[in-house]
JSON list of C-alpha atoms in Angstrom, two decimals:
[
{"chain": "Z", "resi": 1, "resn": "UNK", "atom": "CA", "xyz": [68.30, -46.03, 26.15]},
{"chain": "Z", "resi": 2, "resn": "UNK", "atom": "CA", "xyz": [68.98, -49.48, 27.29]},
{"chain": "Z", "resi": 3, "resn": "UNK", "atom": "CA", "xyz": [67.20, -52.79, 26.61]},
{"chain": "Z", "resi": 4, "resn": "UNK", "atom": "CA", "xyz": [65.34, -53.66, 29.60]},
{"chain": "Z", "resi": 5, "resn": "UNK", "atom": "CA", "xyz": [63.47, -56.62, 28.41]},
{"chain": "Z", "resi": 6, "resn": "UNK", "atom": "CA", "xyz": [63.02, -59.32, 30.29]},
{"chain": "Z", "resi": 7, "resn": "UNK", "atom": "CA", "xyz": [66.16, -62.30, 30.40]},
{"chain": "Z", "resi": 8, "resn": "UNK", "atom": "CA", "xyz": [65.31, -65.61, 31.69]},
{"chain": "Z", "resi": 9, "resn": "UNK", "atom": "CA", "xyz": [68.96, -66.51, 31.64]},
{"chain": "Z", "resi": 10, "resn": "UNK", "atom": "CA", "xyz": [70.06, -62.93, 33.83]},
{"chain": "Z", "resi": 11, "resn": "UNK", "atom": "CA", "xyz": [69.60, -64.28, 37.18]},
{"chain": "Z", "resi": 12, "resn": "UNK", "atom": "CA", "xyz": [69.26, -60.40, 38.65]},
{"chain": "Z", "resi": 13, "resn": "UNK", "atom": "CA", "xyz": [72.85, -60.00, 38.10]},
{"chain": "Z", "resi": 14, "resn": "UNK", "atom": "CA", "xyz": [72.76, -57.23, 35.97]},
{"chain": "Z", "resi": 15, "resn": "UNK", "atom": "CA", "xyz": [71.05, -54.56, 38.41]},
{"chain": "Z", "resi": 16, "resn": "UNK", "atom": "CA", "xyz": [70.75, -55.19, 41.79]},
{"chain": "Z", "resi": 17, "resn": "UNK", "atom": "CA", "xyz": [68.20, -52.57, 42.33]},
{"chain": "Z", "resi": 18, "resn": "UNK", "atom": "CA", "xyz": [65.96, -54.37, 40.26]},
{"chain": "Z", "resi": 19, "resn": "UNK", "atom": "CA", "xyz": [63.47, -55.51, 42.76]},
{"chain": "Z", "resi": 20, "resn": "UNK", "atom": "CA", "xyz": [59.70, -56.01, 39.87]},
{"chain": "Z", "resi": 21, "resn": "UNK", "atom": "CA", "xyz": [59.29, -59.04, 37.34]},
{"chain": "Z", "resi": 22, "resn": "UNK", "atom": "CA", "xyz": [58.81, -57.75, 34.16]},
{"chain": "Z", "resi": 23, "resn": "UNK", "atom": "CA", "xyz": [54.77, -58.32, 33.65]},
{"chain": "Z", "resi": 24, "resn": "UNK", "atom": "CA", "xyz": [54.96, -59.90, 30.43]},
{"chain": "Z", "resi": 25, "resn": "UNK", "atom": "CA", "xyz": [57.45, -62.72, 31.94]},
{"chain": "Z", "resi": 26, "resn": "UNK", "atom": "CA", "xyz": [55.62, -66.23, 31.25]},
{"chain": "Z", "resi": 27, "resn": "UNK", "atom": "CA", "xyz": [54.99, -68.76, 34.32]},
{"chain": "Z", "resi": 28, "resn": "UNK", "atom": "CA", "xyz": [57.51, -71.09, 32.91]},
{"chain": "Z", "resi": 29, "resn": "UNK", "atom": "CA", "xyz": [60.28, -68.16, 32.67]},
{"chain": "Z", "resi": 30, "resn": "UNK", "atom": "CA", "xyz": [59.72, -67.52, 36.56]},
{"chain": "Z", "resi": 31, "resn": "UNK", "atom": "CA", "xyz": [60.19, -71.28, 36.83]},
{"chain": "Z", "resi": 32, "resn": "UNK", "atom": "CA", "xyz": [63.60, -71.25, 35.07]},
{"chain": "Z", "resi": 33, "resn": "UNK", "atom": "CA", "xyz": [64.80, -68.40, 37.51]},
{"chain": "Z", "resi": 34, "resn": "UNK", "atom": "CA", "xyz": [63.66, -70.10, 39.84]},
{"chain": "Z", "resi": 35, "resn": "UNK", "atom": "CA", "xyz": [65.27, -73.08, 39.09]},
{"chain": "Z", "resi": 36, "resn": "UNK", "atom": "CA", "xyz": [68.50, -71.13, 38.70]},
{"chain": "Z", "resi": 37, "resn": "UNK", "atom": "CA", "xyz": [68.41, -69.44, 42.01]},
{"chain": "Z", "resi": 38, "resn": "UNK", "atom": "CA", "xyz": [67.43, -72.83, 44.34]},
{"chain": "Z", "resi": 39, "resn": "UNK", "atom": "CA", "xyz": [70.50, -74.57, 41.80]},
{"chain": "Z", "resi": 40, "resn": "UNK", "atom": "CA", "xyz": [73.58, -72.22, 42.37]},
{"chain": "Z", "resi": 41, "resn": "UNK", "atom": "CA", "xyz": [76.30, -73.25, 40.10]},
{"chain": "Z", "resi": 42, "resn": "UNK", "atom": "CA", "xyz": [74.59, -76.00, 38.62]},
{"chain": "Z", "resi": 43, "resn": "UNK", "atom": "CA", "xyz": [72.59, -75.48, 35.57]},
{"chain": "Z", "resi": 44, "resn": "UNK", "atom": "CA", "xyz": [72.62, -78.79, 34.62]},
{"chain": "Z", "resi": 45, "resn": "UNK", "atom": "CA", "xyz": [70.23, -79.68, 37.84]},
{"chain": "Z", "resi": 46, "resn": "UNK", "atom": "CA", "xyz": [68.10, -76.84, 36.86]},
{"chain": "Z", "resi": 47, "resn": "UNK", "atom": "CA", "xyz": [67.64, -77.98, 33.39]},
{"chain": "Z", "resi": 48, "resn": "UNK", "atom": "CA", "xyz": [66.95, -81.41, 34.18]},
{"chain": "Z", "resi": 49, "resn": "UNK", "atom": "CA", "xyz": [64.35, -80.37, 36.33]},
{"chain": "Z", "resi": 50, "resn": "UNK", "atom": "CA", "xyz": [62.90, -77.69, 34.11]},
{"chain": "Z", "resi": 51, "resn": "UNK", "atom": "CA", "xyz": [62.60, -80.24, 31.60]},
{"chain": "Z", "resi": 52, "resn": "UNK", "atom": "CA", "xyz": [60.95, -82.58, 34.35]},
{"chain": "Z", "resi": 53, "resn": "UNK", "atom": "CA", "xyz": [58.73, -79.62, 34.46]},
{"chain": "Z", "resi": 54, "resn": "UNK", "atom": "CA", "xyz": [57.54, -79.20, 31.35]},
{"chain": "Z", "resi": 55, "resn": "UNK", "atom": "CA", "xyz": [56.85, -82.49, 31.27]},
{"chain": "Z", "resi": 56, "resn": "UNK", "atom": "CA", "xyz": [54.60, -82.68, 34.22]},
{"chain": "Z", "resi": 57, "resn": "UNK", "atom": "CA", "xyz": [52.80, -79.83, 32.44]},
{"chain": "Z", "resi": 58, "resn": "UNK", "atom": "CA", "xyz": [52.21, -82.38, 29.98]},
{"chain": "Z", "resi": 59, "resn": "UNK", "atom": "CA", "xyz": [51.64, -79.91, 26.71]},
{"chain": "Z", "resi": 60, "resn": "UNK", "atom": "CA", "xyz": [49.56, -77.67, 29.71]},
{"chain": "Z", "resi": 61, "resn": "UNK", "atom": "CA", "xyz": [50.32, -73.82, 30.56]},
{"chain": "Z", "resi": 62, "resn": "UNK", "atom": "CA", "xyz": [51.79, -73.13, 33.86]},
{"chain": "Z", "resi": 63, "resn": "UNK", "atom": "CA", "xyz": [50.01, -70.23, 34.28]},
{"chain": "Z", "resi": 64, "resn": "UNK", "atom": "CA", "xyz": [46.80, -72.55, 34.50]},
{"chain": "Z", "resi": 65, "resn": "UNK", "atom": "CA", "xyz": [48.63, -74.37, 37.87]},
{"chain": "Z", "resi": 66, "resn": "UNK", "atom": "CA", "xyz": [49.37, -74.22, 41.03]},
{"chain": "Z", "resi": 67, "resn": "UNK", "atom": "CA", "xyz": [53.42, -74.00, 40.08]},
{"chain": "Z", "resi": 68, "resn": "UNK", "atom": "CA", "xyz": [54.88, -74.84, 43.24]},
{"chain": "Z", "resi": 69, "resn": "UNK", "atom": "CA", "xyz": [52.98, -78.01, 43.94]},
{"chain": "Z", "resi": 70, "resn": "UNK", "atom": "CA", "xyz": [53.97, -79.30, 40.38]},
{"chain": "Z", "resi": 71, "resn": "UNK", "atom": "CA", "xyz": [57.85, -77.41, 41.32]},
{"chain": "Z", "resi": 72, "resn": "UNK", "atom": "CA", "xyz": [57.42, -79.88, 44.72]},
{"chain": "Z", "resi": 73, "resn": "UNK", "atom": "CA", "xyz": [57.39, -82.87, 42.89]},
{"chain": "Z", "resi": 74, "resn": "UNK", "atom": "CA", "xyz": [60.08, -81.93, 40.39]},
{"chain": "Z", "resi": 75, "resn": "UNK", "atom": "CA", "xyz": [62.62, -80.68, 43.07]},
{"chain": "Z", "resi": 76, "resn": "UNK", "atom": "CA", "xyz": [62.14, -82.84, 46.24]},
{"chain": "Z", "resi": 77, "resn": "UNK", "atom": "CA", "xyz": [65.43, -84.20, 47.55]},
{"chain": "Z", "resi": 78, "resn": "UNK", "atom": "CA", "xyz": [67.41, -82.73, 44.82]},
{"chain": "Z", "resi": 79, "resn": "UNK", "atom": "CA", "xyz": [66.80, -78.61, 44.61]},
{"chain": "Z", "resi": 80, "resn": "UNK", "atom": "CA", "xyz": [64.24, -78.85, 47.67]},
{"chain": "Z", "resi": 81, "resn": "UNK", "atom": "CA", "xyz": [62.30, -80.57, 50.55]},
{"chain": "Z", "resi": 82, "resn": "UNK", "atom": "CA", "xyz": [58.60, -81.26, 51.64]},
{"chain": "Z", "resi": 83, "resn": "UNK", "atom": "CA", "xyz": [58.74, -83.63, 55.47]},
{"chain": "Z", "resi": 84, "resn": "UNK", "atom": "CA", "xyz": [55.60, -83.93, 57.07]},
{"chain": "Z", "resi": 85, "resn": "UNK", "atom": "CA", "xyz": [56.32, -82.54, 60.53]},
{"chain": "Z", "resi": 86, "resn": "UNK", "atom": "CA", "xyz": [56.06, -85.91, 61.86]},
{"chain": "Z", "resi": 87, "resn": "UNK", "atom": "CA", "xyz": [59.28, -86.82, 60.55]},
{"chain": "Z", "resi": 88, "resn": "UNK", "atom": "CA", "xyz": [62.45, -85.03, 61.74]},
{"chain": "Z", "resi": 89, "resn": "UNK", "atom": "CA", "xyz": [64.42, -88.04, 60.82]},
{"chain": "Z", "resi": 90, "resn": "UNK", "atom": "CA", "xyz": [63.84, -87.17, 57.08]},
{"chain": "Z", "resi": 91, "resn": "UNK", "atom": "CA", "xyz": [64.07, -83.54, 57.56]},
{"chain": "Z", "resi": 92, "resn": "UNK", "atom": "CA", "xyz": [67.62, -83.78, 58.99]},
{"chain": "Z", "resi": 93, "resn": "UNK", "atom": "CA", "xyz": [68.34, -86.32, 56.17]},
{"chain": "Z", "resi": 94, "resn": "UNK", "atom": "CA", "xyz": [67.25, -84.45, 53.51]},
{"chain": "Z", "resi": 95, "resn": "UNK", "atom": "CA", "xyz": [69.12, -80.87, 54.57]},
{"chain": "Z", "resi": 96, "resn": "UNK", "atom": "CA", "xyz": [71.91, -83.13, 55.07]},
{"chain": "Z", "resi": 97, "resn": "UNK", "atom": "CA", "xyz": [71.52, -83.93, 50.98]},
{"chain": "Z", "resi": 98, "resn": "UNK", "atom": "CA", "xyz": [71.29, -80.27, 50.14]},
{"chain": "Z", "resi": 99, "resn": "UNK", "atom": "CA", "xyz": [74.00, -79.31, 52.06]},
{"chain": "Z", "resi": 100, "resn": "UNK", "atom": "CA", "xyz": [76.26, -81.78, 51.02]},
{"chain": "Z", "resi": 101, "resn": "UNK", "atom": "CA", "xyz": [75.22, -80.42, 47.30]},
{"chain": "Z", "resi": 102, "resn": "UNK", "atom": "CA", "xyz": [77.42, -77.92, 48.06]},
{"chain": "Z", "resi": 103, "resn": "UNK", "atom": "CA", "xyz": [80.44, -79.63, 50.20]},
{"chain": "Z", "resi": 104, "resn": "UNK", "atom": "CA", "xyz": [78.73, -78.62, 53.05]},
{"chain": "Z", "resi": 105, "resn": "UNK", "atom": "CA", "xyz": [77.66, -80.38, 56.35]},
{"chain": "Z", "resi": 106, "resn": "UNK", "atom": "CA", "xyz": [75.37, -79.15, 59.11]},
{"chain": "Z", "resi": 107, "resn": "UNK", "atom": "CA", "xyz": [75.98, -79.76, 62.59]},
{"chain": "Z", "resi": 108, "resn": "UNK", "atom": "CA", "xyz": [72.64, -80.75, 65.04]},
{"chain": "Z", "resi": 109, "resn": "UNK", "atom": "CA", "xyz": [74.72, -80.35, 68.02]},
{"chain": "Z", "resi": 110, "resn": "UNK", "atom": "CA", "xyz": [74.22, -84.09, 68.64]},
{"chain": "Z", "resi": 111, "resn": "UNK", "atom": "CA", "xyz": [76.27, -86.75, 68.42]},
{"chain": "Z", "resi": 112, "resn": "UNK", "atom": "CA", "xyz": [73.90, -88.61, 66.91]},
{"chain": "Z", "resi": 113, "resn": "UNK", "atom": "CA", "xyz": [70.89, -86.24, 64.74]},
{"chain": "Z", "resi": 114, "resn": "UNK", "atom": "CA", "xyz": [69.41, -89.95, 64.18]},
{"chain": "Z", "resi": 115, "resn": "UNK", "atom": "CA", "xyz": [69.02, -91.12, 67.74]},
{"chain": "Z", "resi": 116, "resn": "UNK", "atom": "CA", "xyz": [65.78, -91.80, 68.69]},
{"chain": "Z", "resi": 117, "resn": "UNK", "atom": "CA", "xyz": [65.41, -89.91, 72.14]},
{"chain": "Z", "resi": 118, "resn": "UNK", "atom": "CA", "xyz": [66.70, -86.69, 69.98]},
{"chain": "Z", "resi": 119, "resn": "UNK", "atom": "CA", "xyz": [63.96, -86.79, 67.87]},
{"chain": "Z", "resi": 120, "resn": "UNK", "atom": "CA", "xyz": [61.61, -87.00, 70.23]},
{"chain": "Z", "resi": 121, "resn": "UNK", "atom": "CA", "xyz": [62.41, -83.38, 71.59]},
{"chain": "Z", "resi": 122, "resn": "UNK", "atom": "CA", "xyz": [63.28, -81.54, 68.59]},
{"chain": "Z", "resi": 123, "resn": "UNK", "atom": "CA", "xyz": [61.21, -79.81, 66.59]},
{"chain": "Z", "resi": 124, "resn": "UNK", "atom": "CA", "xyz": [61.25, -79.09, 62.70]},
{"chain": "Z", "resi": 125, "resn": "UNK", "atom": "CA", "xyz": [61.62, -75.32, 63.40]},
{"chain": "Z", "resi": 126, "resn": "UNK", "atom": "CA", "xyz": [64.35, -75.94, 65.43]},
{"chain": "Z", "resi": 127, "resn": "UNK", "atom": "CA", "xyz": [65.54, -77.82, 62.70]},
{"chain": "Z", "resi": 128, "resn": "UNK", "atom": "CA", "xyz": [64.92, -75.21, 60.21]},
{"chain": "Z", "resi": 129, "resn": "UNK", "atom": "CA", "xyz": [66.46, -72.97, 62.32]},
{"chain": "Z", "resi": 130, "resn": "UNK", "atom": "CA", "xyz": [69.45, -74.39, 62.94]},
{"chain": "Z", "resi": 131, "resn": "UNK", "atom": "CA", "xyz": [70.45, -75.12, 59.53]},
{"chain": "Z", "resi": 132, "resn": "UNK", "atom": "CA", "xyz": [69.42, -71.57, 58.67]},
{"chain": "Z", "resi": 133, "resn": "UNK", "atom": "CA", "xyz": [71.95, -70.38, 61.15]},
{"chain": "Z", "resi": 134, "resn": "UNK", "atom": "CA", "xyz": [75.31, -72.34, 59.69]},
{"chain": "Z", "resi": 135, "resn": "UNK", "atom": "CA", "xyz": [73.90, -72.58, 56.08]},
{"chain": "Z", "resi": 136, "resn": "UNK", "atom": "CA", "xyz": [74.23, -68.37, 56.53]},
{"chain": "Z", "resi": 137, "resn": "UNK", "atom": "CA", "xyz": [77.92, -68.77, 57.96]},
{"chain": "Z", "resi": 138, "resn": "UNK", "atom": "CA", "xyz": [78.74, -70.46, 54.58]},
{"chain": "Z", "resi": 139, "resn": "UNK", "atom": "CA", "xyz": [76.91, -67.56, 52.31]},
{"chain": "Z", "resi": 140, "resn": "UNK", "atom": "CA", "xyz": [74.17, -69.95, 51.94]},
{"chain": "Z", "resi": 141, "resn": "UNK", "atom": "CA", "xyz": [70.02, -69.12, 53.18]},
{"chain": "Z", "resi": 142, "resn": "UNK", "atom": "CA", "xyz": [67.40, -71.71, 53.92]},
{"chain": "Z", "resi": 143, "resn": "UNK", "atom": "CA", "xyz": [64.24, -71.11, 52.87]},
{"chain": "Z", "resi": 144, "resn": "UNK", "atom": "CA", "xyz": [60.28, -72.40, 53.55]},
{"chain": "Z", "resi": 145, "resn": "UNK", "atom": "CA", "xyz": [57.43, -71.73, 51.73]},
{"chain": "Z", "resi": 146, "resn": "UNK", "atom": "CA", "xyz": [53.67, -72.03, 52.98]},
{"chain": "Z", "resi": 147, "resn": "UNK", "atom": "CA", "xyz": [52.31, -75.51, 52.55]},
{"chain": "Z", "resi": 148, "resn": "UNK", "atom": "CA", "xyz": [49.03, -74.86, 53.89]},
{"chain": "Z", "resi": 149, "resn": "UNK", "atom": "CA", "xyz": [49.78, -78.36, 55.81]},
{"chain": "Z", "resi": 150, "resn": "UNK", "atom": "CA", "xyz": [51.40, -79.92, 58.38]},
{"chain": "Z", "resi": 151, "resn": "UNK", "atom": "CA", "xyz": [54.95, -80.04, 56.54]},
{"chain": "Z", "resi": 152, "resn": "UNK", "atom": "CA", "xyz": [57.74, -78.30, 56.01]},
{"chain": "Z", "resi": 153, "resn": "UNK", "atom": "CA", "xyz": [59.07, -77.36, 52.72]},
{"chain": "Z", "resi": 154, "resn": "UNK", "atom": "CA", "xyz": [61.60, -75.07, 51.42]},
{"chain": "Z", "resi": 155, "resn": "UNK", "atom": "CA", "xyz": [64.82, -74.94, 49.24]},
{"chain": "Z", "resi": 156, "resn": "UNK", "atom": "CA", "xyz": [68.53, -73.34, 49.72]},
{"chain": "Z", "resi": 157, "resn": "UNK", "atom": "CA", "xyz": [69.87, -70.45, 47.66]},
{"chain": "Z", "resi": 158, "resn": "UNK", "atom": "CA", "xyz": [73.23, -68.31, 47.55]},
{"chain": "Z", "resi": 159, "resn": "UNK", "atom": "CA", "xyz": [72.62, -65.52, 50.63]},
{"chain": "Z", "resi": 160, "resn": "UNK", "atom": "CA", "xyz": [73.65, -63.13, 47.16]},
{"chain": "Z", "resi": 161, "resn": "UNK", "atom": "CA", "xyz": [70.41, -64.30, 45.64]},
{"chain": "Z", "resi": 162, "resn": "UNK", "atom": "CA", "xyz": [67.95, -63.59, 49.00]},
{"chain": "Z", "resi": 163, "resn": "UNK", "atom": "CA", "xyz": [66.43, -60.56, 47.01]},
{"chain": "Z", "resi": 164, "resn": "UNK", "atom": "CA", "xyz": [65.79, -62.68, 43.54]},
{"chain": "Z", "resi": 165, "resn": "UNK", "atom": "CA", "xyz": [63.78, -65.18, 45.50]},
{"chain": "Z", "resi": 166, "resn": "UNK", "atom": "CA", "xyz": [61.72, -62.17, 46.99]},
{"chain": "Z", "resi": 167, "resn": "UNK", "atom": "CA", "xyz": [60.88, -61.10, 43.50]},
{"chain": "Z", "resi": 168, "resn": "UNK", "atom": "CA", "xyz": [60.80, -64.36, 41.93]},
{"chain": "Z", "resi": 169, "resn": "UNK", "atom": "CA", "xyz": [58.96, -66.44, 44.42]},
{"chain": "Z", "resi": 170, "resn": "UNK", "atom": "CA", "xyz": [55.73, -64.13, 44.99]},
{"chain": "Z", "resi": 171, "resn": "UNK", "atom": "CA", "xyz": [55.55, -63.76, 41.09]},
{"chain": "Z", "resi": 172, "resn": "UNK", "atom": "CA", "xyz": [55.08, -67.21, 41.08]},
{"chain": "Z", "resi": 173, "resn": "UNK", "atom": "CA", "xyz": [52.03, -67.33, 43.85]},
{"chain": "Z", "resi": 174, "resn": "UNK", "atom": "CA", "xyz": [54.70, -69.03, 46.78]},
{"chain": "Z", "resi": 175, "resn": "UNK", "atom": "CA", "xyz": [54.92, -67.40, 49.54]},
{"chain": "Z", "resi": 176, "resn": "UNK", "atom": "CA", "xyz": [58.45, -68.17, 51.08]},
{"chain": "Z", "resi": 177, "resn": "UNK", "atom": "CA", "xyz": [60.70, -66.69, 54.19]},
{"chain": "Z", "resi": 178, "resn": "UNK", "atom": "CA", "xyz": [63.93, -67.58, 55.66]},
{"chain": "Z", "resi": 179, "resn": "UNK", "atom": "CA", "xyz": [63.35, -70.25, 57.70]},
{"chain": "Z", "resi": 180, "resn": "UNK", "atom": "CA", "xyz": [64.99, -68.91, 61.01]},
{"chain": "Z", "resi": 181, "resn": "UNK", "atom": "CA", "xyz": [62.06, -66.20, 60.61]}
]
């Protein structure tokens, strides 16, 4: 009979049907999948910010915390965003950042996404939305989780990896959807 304990370090690669977290799976081992998923092909960024984590926890158990507040602060502008809706400018920028994380660039259908009269009119779901649209064309899915505020917040994964955040993300408390949705 196989071994089916439990690998922090599997990313779901090893069964694709595999669709429950194991229930003895610590807070901080979600985290690190987590961390893998929102990181594709860069472990490094998703051990520098685990370790940021840890820290933050400060000798604390995550299973004591809200995780993705304390996950907010680790990955903003790096593995993640949170814009207050009142600031399109930044939420444009900072897509822009993820995207180009991955030699990728997202087109507004402006000439300028920083002129002034464009964001007036646009909203951050039309935002969302179209990055979520050419982020897919490149194998690549935008996500948002609920804030409970005003802003926006989310992260970007491989489209291979949409069902691991559907396991992984509700483990963790975080309720998150695509963001075209």
């Amino acid at each position: 009979m196989p071994d089916e304990e439990f690998d922090p370090d599997d990313n779901y690669t090893s069964d694709p049907e595999r669709t429950e977290i194991d229930d003895d799976a610590s807070a901080e081992a979600l985290v690190w999948q987590l961390l893998l998923v929102i990181s594709p092909g860069d472990e490094d960024a998703a051990l520098q910010q685990f370790g940021a984590f840890q820290e933050a926890l400060d000798g604390g158990d995550a299973e004591d915390i809200d995780v993705v507040w304390l996950l907010k602060d680790v990955i903003d502008w790096k593995s993640g965003f949170h814009i207050e809706e009142s600031e399109p400018g930044a939420l444009i920028d900072c897509l822009g950042e993820l995207a180009a994380r991955f030699n990728l660039r997202i087109d507004w259908g402006v000439e300028d996404p920083t002129d002034a009269a464009f964001l007036a009119r646009v909203s951050p779901d039309a935002l969302l939305e179209t990055a979520h649209e050419q982020l897919r064309l490149d194998g690549y899915t935008l996500w948002t989780w609920e804030t409970g505020t005003e802003a926006r917040a989310g992260w970007m994964t491989l489209s291979s990896d949409d069902e691991a955040m559907r396991v992984i993300a509700p483990a963790l408390g975080i309720e998150v959807r695509p963001a075209a949705a």
